[in-house]
PDB file of N, CA and C in Angstrom:
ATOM      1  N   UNK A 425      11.200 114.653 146.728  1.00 85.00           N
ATOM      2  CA  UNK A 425      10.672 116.003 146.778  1.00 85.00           C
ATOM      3  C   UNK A 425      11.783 116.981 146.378  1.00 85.00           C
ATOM      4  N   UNK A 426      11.372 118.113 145.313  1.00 91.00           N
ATOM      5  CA  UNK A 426      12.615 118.323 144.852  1.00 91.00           C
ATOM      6  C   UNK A 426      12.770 119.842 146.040  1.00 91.00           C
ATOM      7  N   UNK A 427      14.454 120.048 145.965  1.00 96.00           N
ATOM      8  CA  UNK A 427      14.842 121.148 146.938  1.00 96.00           C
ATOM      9  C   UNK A 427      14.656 122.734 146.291  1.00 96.00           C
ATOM     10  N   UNK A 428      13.898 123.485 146.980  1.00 97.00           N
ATOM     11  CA  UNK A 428      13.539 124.549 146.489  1.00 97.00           C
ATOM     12  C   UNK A 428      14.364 125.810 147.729  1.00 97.00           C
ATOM     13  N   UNK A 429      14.731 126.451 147.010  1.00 97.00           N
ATOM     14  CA  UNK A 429      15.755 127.600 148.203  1.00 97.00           C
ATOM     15  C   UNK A 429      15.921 129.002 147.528  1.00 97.00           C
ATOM     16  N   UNK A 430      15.429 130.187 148.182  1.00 97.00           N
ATOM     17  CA  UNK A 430      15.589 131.718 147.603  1.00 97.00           C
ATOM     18  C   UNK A 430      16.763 131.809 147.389  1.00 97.00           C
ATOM     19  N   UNK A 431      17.102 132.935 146.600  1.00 97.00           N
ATOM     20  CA  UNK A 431      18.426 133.110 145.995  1.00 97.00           C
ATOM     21  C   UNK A 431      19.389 133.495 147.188  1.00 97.00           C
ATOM     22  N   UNK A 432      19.121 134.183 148.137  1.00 97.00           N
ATOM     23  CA  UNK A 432      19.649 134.806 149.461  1.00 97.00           C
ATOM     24  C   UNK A 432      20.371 133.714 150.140  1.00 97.00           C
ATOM     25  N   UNK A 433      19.946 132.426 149.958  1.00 97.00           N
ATOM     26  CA  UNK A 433      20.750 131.327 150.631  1.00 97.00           C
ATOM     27  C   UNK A 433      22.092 131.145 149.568  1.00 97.00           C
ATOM     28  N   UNK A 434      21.875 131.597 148.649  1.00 96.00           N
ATOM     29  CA  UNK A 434      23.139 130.846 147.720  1.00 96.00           C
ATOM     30  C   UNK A 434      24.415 131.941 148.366  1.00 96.00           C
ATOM     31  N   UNK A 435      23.938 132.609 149.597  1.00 97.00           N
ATOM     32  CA  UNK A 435      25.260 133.607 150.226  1.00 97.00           C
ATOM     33  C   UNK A 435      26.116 131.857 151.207  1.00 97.00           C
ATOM     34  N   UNK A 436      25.330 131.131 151.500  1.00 97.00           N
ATOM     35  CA  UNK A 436      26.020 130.337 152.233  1.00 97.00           C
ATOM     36  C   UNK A 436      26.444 128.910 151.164  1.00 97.00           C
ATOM     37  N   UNK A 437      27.332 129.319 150.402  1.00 96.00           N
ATOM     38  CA  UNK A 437      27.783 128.101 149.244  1.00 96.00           C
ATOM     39  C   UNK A 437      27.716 126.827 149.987  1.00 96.00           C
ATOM     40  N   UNK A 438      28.907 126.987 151.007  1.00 97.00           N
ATOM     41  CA  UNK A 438      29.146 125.491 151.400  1.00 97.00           C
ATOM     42  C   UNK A 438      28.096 124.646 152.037  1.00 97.00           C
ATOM     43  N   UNK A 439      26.824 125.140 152.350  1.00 97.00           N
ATOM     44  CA  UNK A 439      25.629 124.380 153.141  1.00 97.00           C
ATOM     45  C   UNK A 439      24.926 124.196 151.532  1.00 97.00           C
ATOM     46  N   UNK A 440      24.949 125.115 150.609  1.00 97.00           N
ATOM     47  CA  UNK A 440      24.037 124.689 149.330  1.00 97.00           C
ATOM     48  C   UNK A 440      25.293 123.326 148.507  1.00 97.00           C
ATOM     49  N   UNK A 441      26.621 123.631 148.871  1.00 97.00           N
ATOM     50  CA  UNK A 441      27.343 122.183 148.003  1.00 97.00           C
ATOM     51  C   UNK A 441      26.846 121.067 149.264  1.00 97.00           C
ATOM     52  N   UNK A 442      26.694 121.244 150.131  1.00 97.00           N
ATOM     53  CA  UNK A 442      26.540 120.080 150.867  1.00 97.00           C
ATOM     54  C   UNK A 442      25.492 119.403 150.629  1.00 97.00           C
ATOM     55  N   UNK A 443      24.363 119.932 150.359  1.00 96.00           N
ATOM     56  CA  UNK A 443      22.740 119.653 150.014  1.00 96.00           C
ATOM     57  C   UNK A 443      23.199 118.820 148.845  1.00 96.00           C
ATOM     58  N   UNK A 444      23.734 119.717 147.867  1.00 97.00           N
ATOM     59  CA  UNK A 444      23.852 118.935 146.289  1.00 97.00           C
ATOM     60  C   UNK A 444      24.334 117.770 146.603  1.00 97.00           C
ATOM     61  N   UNK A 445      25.685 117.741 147.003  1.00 97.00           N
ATOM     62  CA  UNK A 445      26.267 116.442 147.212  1.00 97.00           C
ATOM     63  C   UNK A 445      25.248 115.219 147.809  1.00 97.00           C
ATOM     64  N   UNK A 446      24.810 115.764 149.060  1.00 97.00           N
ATOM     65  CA  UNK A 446      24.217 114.629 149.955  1.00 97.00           C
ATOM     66  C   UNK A 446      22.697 114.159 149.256  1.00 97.00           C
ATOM     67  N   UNK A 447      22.092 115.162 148.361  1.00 96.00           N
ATOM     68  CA  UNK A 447      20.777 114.574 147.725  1.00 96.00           C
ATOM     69  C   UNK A 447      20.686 114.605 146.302  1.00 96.00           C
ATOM     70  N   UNK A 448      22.070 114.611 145.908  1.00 95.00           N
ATOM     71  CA  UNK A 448      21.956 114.119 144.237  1.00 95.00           C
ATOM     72  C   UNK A 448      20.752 114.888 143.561  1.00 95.00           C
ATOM     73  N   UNK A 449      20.403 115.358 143.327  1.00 96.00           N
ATOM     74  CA  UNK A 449      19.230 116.012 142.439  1.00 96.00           C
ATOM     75  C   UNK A 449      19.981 117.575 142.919  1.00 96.00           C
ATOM     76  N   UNK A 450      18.868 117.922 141.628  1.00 96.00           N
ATOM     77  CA  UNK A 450      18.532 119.632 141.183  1.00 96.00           C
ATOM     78  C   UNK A 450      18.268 120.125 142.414  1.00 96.00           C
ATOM     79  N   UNK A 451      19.176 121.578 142.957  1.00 97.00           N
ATOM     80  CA  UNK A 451      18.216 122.393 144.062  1.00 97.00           C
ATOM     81  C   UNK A 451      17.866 123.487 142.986  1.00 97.00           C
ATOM     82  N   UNK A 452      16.312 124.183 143.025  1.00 98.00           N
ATOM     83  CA  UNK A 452      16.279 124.648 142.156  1.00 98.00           C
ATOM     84  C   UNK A 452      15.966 126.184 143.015  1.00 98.00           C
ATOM     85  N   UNK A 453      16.601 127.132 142.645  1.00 98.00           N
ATOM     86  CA  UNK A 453      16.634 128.672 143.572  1.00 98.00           C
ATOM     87  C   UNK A 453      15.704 129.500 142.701  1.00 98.00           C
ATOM     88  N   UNK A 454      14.710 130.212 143.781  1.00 98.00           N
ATOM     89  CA  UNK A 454      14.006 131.107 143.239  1.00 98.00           C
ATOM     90  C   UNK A 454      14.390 132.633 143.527  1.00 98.00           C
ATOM     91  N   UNK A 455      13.730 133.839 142.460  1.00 97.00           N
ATOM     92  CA  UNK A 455      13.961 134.995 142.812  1.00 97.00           C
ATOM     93  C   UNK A 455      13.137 135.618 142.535  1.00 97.00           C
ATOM     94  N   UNK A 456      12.454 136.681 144.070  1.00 96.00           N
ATOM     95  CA  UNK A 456      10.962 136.981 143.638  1.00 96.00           C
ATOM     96  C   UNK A 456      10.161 136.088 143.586  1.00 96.00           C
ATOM     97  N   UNK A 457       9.981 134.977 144.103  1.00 94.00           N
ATOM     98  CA  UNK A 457       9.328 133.942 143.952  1.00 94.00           C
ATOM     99  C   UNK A 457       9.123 133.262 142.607  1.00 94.00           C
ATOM    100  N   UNK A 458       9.902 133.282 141.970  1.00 97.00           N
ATOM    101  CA  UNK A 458       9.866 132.190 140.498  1.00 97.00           C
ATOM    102  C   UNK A 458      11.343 131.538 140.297  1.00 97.00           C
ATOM    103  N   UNK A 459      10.791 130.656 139.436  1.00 96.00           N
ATOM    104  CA  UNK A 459      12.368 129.977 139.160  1.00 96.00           C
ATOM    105  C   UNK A 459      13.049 130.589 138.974  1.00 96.00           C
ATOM    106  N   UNK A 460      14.521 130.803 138.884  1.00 97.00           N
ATOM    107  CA  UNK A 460      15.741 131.463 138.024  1.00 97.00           C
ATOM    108  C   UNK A 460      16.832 130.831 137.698  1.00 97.00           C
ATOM    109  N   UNK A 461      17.195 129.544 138.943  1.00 97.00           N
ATOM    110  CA  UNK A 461      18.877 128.898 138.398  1.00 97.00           C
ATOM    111  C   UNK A 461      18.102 127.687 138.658  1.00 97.00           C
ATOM    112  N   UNK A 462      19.063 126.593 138.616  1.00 97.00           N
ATOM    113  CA  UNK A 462      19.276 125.307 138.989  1.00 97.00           C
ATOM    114  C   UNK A 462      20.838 124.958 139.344  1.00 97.00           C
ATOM    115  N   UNK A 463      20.569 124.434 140.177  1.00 97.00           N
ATOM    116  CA  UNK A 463      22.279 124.319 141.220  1.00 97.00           C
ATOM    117  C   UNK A 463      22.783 122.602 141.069  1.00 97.00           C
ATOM    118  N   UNK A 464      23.404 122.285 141.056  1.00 97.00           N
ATOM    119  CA  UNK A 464      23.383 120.382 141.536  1.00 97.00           C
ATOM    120  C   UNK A 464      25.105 120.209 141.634  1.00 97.00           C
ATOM    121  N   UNK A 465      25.088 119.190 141.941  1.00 97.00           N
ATOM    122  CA  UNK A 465      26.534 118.773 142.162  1.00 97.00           C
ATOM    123  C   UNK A 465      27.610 118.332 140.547  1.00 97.00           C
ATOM    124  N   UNK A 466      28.414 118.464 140.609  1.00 96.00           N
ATOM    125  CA  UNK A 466      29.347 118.085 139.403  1.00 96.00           C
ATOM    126  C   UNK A 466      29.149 116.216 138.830  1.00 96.00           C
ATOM    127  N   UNK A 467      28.971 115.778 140.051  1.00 96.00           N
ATOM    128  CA  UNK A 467      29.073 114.105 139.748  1.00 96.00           C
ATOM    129  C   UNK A 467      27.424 114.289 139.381  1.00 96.00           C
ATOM    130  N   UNK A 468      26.228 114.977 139.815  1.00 96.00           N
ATOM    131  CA  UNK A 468      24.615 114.450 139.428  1.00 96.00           C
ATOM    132  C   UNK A 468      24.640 115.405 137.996  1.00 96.00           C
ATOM    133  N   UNK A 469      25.160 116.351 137.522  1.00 94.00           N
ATOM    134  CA  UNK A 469      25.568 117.058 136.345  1.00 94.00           C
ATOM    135  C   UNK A 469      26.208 115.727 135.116  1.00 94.00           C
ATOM    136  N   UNK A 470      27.095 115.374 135.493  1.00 93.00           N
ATOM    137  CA  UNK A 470      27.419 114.571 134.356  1.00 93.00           C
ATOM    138  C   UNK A 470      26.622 113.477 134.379  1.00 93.00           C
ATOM    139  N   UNK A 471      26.331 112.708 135.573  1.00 92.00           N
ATOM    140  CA  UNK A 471      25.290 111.795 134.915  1.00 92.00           C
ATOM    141  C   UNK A 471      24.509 111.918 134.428  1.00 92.00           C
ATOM    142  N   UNK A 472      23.633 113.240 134.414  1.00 91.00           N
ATOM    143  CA  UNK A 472      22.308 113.725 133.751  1.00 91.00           C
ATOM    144  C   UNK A 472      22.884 113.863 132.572  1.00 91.00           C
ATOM    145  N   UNK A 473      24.077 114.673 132.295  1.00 91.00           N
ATOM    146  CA  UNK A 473      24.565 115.025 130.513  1.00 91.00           C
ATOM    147  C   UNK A 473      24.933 113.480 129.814  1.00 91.00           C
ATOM    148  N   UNK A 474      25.270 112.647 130.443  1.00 90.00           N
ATOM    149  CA  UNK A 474      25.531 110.812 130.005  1.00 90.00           C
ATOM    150  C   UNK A 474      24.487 110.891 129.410  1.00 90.00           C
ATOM    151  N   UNK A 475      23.204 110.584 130.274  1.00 89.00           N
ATOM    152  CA  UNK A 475      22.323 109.929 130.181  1.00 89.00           C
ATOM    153  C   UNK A 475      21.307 110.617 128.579  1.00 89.00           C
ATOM    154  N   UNK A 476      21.688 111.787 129.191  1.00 88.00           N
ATOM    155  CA  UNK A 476      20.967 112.742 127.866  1.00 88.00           C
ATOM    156  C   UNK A 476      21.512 112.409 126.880  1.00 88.00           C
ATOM    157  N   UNK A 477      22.842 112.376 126.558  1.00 91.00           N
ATOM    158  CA  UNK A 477      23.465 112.522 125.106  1.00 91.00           C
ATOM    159  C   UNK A 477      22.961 110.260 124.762  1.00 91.00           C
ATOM    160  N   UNK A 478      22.842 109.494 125.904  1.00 90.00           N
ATOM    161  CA  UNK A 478      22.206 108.387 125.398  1.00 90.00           C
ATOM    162  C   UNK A 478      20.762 108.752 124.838  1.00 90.00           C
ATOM    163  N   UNK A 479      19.960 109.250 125.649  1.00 89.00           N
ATOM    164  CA  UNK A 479      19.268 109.716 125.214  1.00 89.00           C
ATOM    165  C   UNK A 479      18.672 110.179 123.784  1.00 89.00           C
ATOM    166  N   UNK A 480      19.351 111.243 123.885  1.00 90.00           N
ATOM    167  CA  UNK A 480      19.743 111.762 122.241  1.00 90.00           C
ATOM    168  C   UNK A 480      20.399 110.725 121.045  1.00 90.00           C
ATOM    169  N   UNK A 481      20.861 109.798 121.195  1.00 89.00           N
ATOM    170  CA  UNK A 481      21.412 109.158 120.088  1.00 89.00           C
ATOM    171  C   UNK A 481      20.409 108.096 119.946  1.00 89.00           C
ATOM    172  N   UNK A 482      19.801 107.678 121.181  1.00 91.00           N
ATOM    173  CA  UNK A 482      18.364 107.024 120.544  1.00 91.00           C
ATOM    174  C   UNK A 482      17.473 107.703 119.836  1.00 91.00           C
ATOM    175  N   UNK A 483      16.774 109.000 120.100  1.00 92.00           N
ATOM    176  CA  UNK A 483      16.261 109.722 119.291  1.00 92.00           C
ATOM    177  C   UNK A 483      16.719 109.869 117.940  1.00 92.00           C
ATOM    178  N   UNK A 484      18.133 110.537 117.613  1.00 90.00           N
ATOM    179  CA  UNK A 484      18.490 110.059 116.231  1.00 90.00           C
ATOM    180  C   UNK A 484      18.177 109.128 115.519  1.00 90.00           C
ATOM    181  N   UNK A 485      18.691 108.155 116.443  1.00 88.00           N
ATOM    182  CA  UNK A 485      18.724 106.622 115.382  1.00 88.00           C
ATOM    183  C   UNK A 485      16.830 106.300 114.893  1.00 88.00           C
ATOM    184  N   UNK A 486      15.745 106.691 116.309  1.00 91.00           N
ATOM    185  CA  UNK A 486      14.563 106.668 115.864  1.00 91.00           C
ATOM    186  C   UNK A 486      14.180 107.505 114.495  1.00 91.00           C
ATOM    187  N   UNK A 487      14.880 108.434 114.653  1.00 91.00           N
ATOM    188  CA  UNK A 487      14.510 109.349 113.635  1.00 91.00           C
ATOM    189  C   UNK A 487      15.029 109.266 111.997  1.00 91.00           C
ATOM    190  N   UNK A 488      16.124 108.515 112.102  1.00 89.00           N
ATOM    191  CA  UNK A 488      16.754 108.048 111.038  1.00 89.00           C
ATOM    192  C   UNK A 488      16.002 106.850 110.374  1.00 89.00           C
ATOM    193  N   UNK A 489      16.160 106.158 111.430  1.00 88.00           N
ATOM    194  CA  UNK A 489      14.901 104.368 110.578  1.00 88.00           C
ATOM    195  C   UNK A 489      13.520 104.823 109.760  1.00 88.00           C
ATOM    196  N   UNK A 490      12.871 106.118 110.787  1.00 91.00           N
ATOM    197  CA  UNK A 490      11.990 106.364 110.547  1.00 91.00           C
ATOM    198  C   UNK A 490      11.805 107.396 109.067  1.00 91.00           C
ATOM    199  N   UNK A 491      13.139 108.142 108.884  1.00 91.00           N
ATOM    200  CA  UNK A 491      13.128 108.661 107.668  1.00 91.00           C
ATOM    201  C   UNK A 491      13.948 107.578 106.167  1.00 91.00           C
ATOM    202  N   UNK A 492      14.124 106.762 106.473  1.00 89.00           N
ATOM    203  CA  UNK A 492      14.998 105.965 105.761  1.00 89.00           C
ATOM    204  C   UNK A 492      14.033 104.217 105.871  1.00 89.00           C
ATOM    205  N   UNK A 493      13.735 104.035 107.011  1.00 85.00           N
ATOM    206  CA  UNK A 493      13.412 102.443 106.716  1.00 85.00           C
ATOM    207  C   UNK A 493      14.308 101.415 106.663  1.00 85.00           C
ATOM    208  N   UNK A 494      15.695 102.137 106.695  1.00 84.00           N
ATOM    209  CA  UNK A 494      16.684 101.156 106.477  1.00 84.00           C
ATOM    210  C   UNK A 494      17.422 100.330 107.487  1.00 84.00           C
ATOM    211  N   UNK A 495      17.160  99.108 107.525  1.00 85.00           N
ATOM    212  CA  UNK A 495      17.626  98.075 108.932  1.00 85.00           C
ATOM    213  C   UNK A 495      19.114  97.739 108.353  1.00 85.00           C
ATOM    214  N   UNK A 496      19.662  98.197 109.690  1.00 85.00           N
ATOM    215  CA  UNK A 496      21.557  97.411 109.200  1.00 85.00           C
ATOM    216  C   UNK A 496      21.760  96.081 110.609  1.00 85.00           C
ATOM    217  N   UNK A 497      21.824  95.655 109.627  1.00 89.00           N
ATOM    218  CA  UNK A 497      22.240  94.261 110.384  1.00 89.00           C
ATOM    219  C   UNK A 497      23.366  94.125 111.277  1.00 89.00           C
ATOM    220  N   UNK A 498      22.746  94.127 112.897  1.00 91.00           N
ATOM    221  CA  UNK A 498      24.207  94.269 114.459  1.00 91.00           C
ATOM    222  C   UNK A 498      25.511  94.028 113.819  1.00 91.00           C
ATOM    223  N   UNK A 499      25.337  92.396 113.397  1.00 93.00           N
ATOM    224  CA  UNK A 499      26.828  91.787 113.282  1.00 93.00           C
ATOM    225  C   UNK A 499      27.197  92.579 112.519  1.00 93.00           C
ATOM    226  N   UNK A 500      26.837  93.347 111.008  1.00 91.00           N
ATOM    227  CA  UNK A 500      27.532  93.839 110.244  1.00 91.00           C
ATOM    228  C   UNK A 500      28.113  95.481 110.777  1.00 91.00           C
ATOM    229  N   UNK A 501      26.954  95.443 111.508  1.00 89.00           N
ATOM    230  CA  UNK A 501      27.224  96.879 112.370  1.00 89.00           C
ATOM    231  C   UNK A 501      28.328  96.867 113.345  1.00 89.00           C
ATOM    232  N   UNK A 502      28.666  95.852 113.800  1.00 92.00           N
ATOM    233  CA  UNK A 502      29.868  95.727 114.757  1.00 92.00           C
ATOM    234  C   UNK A 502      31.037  95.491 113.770  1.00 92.00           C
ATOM    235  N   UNK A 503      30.614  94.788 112.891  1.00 93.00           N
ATOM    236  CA  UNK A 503      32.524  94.427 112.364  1.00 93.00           C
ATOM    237  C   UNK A 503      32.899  96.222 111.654  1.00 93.00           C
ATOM    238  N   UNK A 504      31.874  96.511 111.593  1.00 92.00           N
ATOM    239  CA  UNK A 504      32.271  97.507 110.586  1.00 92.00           C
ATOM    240  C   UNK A 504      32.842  98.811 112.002  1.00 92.00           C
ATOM    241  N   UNK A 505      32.280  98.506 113.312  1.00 91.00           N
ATOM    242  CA  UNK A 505      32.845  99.226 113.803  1.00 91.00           C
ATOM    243  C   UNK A 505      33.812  99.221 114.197  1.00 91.00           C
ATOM    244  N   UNK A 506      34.282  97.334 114.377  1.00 93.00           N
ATOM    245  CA  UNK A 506      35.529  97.393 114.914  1.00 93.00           C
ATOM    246  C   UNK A 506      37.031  97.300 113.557  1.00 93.00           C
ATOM    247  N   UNK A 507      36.308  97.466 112.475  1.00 92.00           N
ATOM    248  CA  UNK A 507      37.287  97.538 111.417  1.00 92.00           C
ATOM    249  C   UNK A 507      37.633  99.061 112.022  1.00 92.00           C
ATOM    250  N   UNK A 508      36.657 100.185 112.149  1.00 92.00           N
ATOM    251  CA  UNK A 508      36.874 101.232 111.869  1.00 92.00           C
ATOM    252  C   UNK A 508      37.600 102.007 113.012  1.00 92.00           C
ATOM    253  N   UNK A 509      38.184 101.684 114.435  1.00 92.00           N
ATOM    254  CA  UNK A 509      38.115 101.696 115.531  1.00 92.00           C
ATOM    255  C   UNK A 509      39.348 100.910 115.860  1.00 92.00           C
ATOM    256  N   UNK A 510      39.279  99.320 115.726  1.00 93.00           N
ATOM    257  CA  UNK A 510      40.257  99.086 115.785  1.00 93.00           C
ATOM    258  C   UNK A 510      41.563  98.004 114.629  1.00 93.00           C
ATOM    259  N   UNK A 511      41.075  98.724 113.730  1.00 82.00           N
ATOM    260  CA  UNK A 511      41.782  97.722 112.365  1.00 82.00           C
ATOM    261  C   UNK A 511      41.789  96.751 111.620  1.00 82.00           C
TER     262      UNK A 511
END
C-alpha cells in the first residue's frame, strides 16, 4: 500500500527518512489534496534508476532489431566486446 502524507509532515524530516528507509518505496506527499513530490530513500532511488536504465537498453535494443532486422550473433557479440574493453 503505497505511503501517502500532506506536505505539512515533510516539517518532521527525520520521521519521513525513517519511513523511506524502513519501507523502501515512494512516499508520495500531497498539497491541497493532489500529488506534488515523491520522497524515497537514496538506496530505493538508485535501484529504481538501475533498473530503469536496464530497462531502457532493452527497449533500445527492441527498437533497433525492429528497425533493422539485424541478428548479431552473442559469441561474436562478446569477443567483440571483450576485444574492445579489454584488448
Amino acid at each position: 500500500m503505497p505511503i501517502i502524507m500532506p506536505i505539512r509532515d515533510l516539517r518532521d524530516s527525520s520521521r519521513v527518512s525513517e519511513l523511506a528507509h524502513k519501507h523502501q518505496e515512494p512516499i508520495y506527499v500531497t498539497k491541497n489534496g493532489y500529488s506534488d513530490l515523491v520522497v524515497m530513500s537514496a538506496e530505493y532511488y538508485e535501484r529504481f534508476a538501475r533498473e530503469n536504465r536496464i530497462d531502457q537498453a532493452i527497449f533500445e535494443a527492441e527498437q533497433e532489431f525492429a528497425e533493422s532486422g539485424e541478428v548479431i550473433d552473442a559469441k561474436v557479440a562478446f569477443e567483440e566486446l571483450e576485444k574492445k574493453y579489454f584488448g
